[in-house]
mmCIF file of C-alpha atoms in Angstrom:
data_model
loop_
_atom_site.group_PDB
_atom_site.id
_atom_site.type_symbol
_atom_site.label_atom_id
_atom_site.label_comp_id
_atom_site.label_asym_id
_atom_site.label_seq_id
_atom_site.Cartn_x
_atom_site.Cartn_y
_atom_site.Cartn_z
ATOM 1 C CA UNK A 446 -78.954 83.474 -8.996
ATOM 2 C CA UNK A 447 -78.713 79.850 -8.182
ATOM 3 C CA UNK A 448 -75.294 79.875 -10.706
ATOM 4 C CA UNK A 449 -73.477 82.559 -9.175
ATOM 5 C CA UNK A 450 -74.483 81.396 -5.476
ATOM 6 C CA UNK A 451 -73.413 78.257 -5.760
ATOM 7 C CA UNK A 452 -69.922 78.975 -7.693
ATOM 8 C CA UNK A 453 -69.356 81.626 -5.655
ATOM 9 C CA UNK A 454 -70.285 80.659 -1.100
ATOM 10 C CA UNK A 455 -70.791 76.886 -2.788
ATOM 11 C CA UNK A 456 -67.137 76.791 -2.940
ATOM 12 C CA UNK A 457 -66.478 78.473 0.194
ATOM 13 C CA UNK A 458 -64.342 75.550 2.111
ATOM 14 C CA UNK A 459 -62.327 74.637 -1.293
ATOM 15 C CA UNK A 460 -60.965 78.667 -0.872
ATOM 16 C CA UNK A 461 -60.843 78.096 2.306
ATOM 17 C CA UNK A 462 -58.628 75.233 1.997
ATOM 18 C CA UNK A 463 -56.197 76.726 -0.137
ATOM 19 C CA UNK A 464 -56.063 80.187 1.012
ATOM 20 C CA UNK A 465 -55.050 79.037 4.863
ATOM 21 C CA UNK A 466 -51.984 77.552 4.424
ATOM 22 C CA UNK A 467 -51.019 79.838 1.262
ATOM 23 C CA UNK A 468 -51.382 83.211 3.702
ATOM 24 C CA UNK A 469 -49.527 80.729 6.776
ATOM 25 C CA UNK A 470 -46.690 79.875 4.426
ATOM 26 C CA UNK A 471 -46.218 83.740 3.646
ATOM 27 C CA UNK A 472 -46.108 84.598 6.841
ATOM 28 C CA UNK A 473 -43.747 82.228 8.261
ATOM 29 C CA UNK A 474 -41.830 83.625 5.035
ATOM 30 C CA UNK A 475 -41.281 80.362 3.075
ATOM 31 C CA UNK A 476 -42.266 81.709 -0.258
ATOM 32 C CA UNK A 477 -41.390 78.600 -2.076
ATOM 33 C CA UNK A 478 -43.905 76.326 -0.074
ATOM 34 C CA UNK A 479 -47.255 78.994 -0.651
ATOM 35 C CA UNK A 480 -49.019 77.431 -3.815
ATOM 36 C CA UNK A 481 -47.755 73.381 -2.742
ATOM 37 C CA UNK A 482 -49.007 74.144 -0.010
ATOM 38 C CA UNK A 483 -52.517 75.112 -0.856
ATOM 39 C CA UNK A 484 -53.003 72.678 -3.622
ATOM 40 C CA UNK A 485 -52.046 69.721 -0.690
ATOM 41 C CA UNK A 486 -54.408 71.537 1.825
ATOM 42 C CA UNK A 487 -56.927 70.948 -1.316
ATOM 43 C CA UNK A 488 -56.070 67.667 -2.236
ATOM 44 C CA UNK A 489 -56.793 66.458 1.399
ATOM 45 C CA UNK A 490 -59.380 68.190 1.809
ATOM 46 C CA UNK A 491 -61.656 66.391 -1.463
ATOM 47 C CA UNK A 492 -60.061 62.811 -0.220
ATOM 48 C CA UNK A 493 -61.677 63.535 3.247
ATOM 49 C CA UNK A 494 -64.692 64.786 1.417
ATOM 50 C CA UNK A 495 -65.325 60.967 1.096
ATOM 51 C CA UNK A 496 -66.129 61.185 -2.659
ATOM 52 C CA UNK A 497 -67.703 57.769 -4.551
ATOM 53 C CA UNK A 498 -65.348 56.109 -7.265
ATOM 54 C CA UNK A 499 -67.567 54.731 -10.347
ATOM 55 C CA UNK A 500 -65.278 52.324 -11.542
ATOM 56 C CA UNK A 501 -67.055 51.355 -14.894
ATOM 57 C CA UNK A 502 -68.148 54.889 -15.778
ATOM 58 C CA UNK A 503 -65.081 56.802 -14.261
ATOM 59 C CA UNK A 504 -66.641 59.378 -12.800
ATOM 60 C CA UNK A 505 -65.943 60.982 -9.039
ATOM 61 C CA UNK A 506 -69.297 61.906 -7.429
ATOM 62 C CA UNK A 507 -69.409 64.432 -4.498
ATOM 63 C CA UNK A 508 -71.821 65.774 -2.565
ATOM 64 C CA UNK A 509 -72.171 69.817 -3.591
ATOM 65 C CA UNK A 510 -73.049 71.024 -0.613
ATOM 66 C CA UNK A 511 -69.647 69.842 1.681
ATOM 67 C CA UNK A 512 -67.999 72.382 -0.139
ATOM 68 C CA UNK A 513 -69.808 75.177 0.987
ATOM 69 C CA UNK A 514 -70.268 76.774 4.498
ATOM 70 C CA UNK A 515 -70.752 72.975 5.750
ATOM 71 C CA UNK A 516 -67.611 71.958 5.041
ATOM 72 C CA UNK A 517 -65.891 75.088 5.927
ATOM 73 C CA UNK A 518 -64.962 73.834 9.165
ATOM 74 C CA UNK A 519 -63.323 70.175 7.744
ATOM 75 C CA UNK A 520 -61.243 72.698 5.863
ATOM 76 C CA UNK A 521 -59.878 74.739 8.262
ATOM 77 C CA UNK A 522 -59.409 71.609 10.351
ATOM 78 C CA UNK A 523 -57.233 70.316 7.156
ATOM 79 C CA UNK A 524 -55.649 73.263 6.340
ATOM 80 C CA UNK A 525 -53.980 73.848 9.745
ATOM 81 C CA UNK A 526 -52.632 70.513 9.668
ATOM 82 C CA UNK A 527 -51.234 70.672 6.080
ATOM 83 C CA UNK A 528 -49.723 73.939 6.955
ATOM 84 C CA UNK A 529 -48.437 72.418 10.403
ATOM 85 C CA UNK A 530 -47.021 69.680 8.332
ATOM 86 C CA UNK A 531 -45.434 71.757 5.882
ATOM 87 C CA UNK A 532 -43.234 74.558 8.225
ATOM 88 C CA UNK A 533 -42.091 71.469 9.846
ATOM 89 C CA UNK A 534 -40.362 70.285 6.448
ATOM 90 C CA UNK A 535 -40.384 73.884 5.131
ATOM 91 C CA UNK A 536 -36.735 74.707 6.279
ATOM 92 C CA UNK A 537 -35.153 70.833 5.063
ATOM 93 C CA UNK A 538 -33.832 70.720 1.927
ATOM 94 C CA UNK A 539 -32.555 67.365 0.279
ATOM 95 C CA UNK A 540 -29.946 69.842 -1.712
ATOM 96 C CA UNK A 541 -27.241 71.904 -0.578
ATOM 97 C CA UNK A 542 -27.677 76.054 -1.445
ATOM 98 C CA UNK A 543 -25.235 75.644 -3.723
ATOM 99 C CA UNK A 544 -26.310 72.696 -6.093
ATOM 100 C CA UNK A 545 -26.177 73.042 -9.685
ATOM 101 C CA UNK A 546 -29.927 71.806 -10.089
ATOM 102 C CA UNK A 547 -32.413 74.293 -10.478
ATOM 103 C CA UNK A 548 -34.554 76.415 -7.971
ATOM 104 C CA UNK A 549 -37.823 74.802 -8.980
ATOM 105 C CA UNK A 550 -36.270 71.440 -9.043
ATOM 106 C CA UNK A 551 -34.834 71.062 -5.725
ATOM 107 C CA UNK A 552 -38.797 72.750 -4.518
ATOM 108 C CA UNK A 553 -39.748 70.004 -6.250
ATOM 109 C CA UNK A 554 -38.127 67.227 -4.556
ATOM 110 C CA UNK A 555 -38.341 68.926 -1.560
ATOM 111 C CA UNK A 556 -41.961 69.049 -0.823
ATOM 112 C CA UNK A 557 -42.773 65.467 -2.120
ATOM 113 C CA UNK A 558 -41.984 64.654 1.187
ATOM 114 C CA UNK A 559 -44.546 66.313 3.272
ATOM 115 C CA UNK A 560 -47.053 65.729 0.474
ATOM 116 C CA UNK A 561 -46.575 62.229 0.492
ATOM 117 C CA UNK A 562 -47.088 62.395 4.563
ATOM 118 C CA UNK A 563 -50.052 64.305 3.895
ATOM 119 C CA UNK A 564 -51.604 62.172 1.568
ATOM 120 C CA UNK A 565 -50.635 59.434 3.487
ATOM 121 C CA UNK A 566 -52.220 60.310 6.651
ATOM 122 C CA UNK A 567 -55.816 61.232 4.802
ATOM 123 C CA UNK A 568 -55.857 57.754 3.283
ATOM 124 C CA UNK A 569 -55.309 56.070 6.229
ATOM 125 C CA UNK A 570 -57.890 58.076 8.148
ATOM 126 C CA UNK A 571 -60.354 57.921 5.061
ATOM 127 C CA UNK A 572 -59.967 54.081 3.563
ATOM 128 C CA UNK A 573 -58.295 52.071 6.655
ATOM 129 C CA UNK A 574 -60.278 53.890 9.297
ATOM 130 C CA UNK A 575 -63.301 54.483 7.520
ATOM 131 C CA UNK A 576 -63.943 58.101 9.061
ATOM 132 C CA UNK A 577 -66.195 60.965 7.532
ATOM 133 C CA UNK A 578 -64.696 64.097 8.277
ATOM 134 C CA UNK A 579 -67.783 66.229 7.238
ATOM 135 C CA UNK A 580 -70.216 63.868 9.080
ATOM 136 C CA UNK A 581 -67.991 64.374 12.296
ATOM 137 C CA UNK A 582 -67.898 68.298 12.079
ATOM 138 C CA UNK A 583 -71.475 68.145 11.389
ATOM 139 C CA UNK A 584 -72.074 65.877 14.546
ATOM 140 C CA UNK A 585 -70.003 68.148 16.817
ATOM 141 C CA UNK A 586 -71.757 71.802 15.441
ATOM 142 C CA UNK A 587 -75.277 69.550 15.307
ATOM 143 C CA UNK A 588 -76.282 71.017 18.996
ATOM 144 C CA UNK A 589 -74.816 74.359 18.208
ATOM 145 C CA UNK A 590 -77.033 74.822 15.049
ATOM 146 C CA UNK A 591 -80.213 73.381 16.440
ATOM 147 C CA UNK A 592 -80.063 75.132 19.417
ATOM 148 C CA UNK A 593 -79.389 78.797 17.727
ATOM 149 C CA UNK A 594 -82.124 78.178 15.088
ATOM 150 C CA UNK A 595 -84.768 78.632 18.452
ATOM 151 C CA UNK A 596 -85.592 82.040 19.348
ATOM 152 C CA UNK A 597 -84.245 81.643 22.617
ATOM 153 C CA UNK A 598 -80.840 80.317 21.551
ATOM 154 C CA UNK A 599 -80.614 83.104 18.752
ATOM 155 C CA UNK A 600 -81.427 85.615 21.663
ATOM 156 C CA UNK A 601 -78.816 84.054 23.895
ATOM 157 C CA UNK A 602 -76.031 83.528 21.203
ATOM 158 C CA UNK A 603 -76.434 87.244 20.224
ATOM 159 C CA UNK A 604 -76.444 88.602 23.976
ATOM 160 C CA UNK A 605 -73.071 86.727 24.289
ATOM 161 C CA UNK A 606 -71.914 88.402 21.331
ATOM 162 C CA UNK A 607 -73.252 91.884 22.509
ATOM 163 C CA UNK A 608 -71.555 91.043 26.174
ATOM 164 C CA UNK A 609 -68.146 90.083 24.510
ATOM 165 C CA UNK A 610 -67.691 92.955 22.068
ATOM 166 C CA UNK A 611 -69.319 95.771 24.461
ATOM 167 C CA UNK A 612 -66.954 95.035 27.696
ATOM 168 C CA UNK A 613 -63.816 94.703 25.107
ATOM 169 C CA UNK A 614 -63.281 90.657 26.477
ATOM 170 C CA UNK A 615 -59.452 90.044 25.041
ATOM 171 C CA UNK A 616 -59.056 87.251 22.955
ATOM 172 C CA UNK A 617 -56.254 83.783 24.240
ATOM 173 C CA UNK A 618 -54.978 84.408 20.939
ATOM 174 C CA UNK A 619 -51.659 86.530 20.985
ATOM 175 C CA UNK A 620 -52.615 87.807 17.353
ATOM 176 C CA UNK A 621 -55.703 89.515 18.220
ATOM 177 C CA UNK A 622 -55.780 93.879 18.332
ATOM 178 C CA UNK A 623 -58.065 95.777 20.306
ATOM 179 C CA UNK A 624 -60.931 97.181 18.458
ATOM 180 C CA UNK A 625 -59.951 101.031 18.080
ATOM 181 C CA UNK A 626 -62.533 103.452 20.598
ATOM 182 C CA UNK A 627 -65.309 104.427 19.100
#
């Protein structure tokens, strides 16, 4: 079981990270930006990771368990900004509509720009700045987690979650439906 668990929720955050700005990009209907998208989301998302460089062996080492539920959050946190990032340049094209270069071409050229701004914010936040992502998410949830894994802060954490879904409390979030009457 240990195989298909970790393969499977052990990857969680790298789906995660590729899945959130694919689905965003379809639904702000820029078709052509889905799968650059994701795979930037992704890339990001293993440079914040932290991983260790052997230089005379060549080999990338990461730790196995910041891609699962752990590092969930760090990849929602990266895939709303890549997918931020890439409506803003979603609609600029370097190309006019009708240039003689191809379709995938001018996609091409197009997104190298928000990739390269992409790329270039994670190394400066990961080698200049010298900040760990997952060790920061971890830090923040740390209080959360310890505190639920007591019987009294499971008890309370589920009575907040009974007292939100029984009295029907709406959502900020404009996107949110009403559960249908039971």
């Amino acid at each position: 079981m240990a195989p298909i668990s970790s393969f499977t929720f052990g990857l969680l955050s790298i789906f995660v990270a590729f899945l959130v700005p694919f689905n965003f990009m379809e639904f702000k209907k820029l078709k052509k930006q889905r799968i650059i998208a994701g795979l930037t989301s992704i890339a990001l998302f293993l440079m914040l990771l932290g991983p260790k460089f052997g230089v005379k062996t060549g080999t990338v080492t990461f730790k196995f368990d910041e891609f699962g539920a752990g590092g969930m959050f760090v990849a929602i946190i990266v895939a709303i900004f890549v997918s931020l990032v890439m409506q803003v340049f979603g609609t600029f094209s370097f190309f006019s509509e009708d240039s003689v270069i191809p379709d995938f071409v001018t996609a091409w050229f197009d997104s190298l720009l928000p990739i390269g701004l992409v790329i270039t914010a994670g190394w400066l936040v990961v080698d200049l700045l010298h900040f760990d992502a997952y060790a920061a998410v971890e830090a923040v949830f740390r209080p959360l987690a310890s505190g639920a894994d007591t019987w009294w802060g499971f008890t309370l954490l589920y009575f907040y979650l009974l007292l939100v879904l029984s009295t029907r409390w709406e959502f900020p979030v404009g996107c949110w439906r009403r559960l249908p009457s039971l």
